[in-house]
Amino acid sequence: MNKLSENIINNINKIMEVNFGSDLAAGNPRQVYEALITATNMALKEKRSAFTKKVKEQEAKQVYYMSMEFLVGTSLKNNLWNLGVEDDVAAHLKTAGYDIEDFYEMEPDAGLGNGGLGRLASCYMDSLTTLGYPVTGFSIRYEFGIFKQVIIDGWQNEFPDSWIDKAGYWLNPRLDEEVEVRFFGNVNENWTENGLTTEHTGYVSVLATPYDLFISGYDTEAVNSLRLWSAKATSGFNMDLFSKGEYVKSTENEAIASSISKVLYPADNTYEGKSLRLKQQYFFVSASLQQITKKHFKRYGTFDNFAEKNVIHINDTHPSLCVPELMRILMDDYNYKWDKAWEITAESLAYTNHTVMSEALEKWPVDLVKSHLPRIYTIIEEINRRFCSYIYEHHAHLGGGINNMAIIEGGMVKMANLCIAGSYSVNGVSKLHSEILKADTFRDFNCVYPDKFTNVTNGITHRRWLCQANPLLSELLTEKIGDGFKKSLENIEKFNDFIDDEEVLASLREIKKANKKRLAEYVAKKNGIELNCDSLFDIQVKRLHEYKRQLLNAMHIVDLYLRIKYDGHRPLPKTFIFAAKASAGYFMAKEIIRLICALSEMIERDPDVRDYMKVVFIADYKVSLAEIIIPAADISEQISQAGKEASGTGNMKLMINGAVTLGTMDGANVEIYECVGEDNIFIFGMSTPEVSELARHYNPRSYYEGNARIKRVVDFIKDGIPGKNFDSIYNYLINSDPYMNLADFESYCAAHERVNEAYADSDRFTKMSLKNIANAGMFASDRSVTDYAEGIWHTKPIK
Ligand code: 26Q
């Protein structure tokens, strides 16, 4: 047994004794659970202190990853696995009569994110730590993470997710590092002998308390930290106001503070211009930058080398206030002049864009920013003034483009423009997406700053998504190609050598079957539906959004149903599995969920059809559920309208688990296509230029009227399901259909036919599956973060 295992096991025993006055065997499961997490956290803490010491000694450049979201999921299994102590700890628990799996099940997900963007941030923390880079993630300690989804009569209902009671043992409070964040008030500008100085008065103070969540890596000395800020009032009362008779106003800071870190906004790829959201953004940006600058100044006594020693990464525009806040700190707290402060700021910030959808691009009303953050607003105004005059002077030929680039325009502050002006690097998240940014979304900026724009294709941590989620496949790989792939996923390429190995192909089929059974058990328990594990599992799991086109999938399901029911079609059995959360106020998304649930119910009740097809909607999609669903997939549905999905990362998780992609040429699907070759993927639908062309004159009604197959499906959706009505979706499809479901429908159905043909030949399909696994190397987040470190951050791992 290694030292670390021994240490953790001793600590478990000690905690049982000291906290609960019990030995391991006599404790109750909840006590053992607490002891297990606390002991693991202690081990991480010790390891972290050794790592931090090294980082200090080497004066290494620090990376700060700023993100409103980190979709952490569960940590216990991940940490034990990464630390290499899982088997020893499990064996020890077993001696006292416990099954470690029961403790894994007790742990709630830390759901501090909505979907792709938040999960990406967590995958990057894993990879950076594994590779030994010093990085700190910054976000908010939301008391309530992403809501719990409960489906009642087909309709999504949201319930609060209070995760801290049972997962808070991972959080390490640092009361010694609290900072103050200021909102509202007035700004007074004074000319003094030092030039113009500003004074922020009459503000409301909120205290930010940091909680550190330690991030383990695999086979590494590094332990990094995710620092989550929690808001509280500076004091219950403002005595000054109170004594002036303003009793209600005197408790204002308490009301503001208690709301800021209360709940995660459940919006994905749509912007919500709410005052609370703006406060959340400034709160975590200001607290983080105050701490970063304080630490830097303490160590070096100057900011002249700030950009050389630090890089601050802005994950989408949500932390865009980093630009004016860093300016504010340098000027107001450390007396820097504008030009020098701007040089330091623009050389230490880098920005990643995650969307081209116009409804997701953040724009804040000038009046809102001005009232909430008066000092910050004056800085944004001055950034805009200088930026616009620079463009007028040097790029006058861009004409109308200048308005597109302005930071303040039409009474709004445009956050992407602020980020591009204030960062030295801007990147998209897949090759296609990065090209669209340059050619379209940020075309004018690309003319002015062609060297700022780059691409870093997203990646996933295969340690969670393959090794931990699919231990059977991981064992097979280890047996055949060794375990080098765990640290360096390029090595998985060696699995290609087994393409004609009948034994390996048979093992792959067995593993898939076992993973389907594991999922079927879950579905039987939760949905009361029995799955046929010999059927093809066709899976679409992701946030519910019109552009992701779960509706196109549902349309094909209706078509198949009608063909079986009325046209004598007798296909091989297929199981269509969905899981998706919709934003709480997103009506069409909720209607689509209702449609899928109605189809599921109708088919389940129909003895003519149910042996050939099944539809299941699994409620409450989250990281820990994805870990059960994804390994069971044969087909991975990635069917967004071309040009809309920035990258996708579920596509990569499904691929590495042996699912074959059925998708459009969108986001990272394009790169998956390049890696597996055209024979190992099912591509359909319009390309990005075809979409743009058709958008000029798209008329969904002409597809409906001109195509009997489409008409039959759309009419059936309207009122063909007994007792249900979907006029909403019917009208949407024939009158608007903004993501062109109807235009891609036939091509999508044809692709399904090709899937059926391939699946009928089990040898051929298993080989496709193998090719997907073996060619997933490029989609490791280890590769992505290395791209960031070498190409953008210019940082090196700790020696
Ligand atoms: C903004 C303002 C106010 C409230 C909410 C928001 C908000 C919150 C979350 C806006 C967008 C998001 C999330 C976006 C997101 O997840 N984008 C996805 O990022 C992935 C990682 O790069 C990509 O793979 C996906 O293609 C992209 O959709």
mmCIF file of C-alpha atoms in Angstrom, residues 6-7 11 34 104 141 178 204-205 275 294 358 365 390 456 575 588-589 594 605 634-635 673 688:
data_model
loop_
_atom_site.group_PDB
_atom_site.id
_atom_site.type_symbol
_atom_site.label_atom_id
_atom_site.label_comp_id
_atom_site.label_asym_id
_atom_site.label_seq_id
_atom_site.Cartn_x
_atom_site.Cartn_y
_atom_site.Cartn_z
ATOM 1 C CA GLU A 6 -2.092 4.855 4.336
ATOM 2 C CA ASN A 7 -2.388 8.509 5.217
ATOM 3 C CA ASN A 11 -7.294 9.942 8.717
ATOM 4 C CA GLU A 34 -18.105 12.692 5.835
ATOM 5 C CA TYR A 104 -20.078 7.689 -4.493
ATOM 6 C CA ARG A 141 -19.908 29.745 -4.562
ATOM 7 C CA GLU A 178 -11.799 38.303 2.493
ATOM 8 C CA VAL A 204 -22.728 49.833 -0.801
ATOM 9 C CA SER A 205 -20.089 47.368 0.424
ATOM 10 C CA SER A 275 -29.375 43.591 -12.513
ATOM 11 C CA LYS A 294 -2.448 42.165 -3.963
ATOM 12 C CA SER A 358 -26.725 37.047 -31.385
ATOM 13 C CA PRO A 365 -27.798 49.036 -20.828
ATOM 14 C CA TYR A 390 -7.843 55.257 -32.617
ATOM 15 C CA VAL A 456 -8.082 26.385 -29.706
ATOM 16 C CA THR A 575 -34.012 3.114 -28.610
ATOM 17 C CA MET A 588 -40.407 26.488 -26.937
ATOM 18 C CA ALA A 589 -37.683 24.391 -25.301
ATOM 19 C CA ARG A 594 -43.326 17.875 -23.671
ATOM 20 C CA ARG A 605 -48.651 2.120 -25.072
ATOM 21 C CA ASP A 634 -24.150 3.466 -30.257
ATOM 22 C CA ILE A 635 -25.089 6.656 -32.094
ATOM 23 C CA TYR A 673 -14.911 13.885 -39.423
ATOM 24 C CA THR A 688 -22.576 26.716 -43.216
#
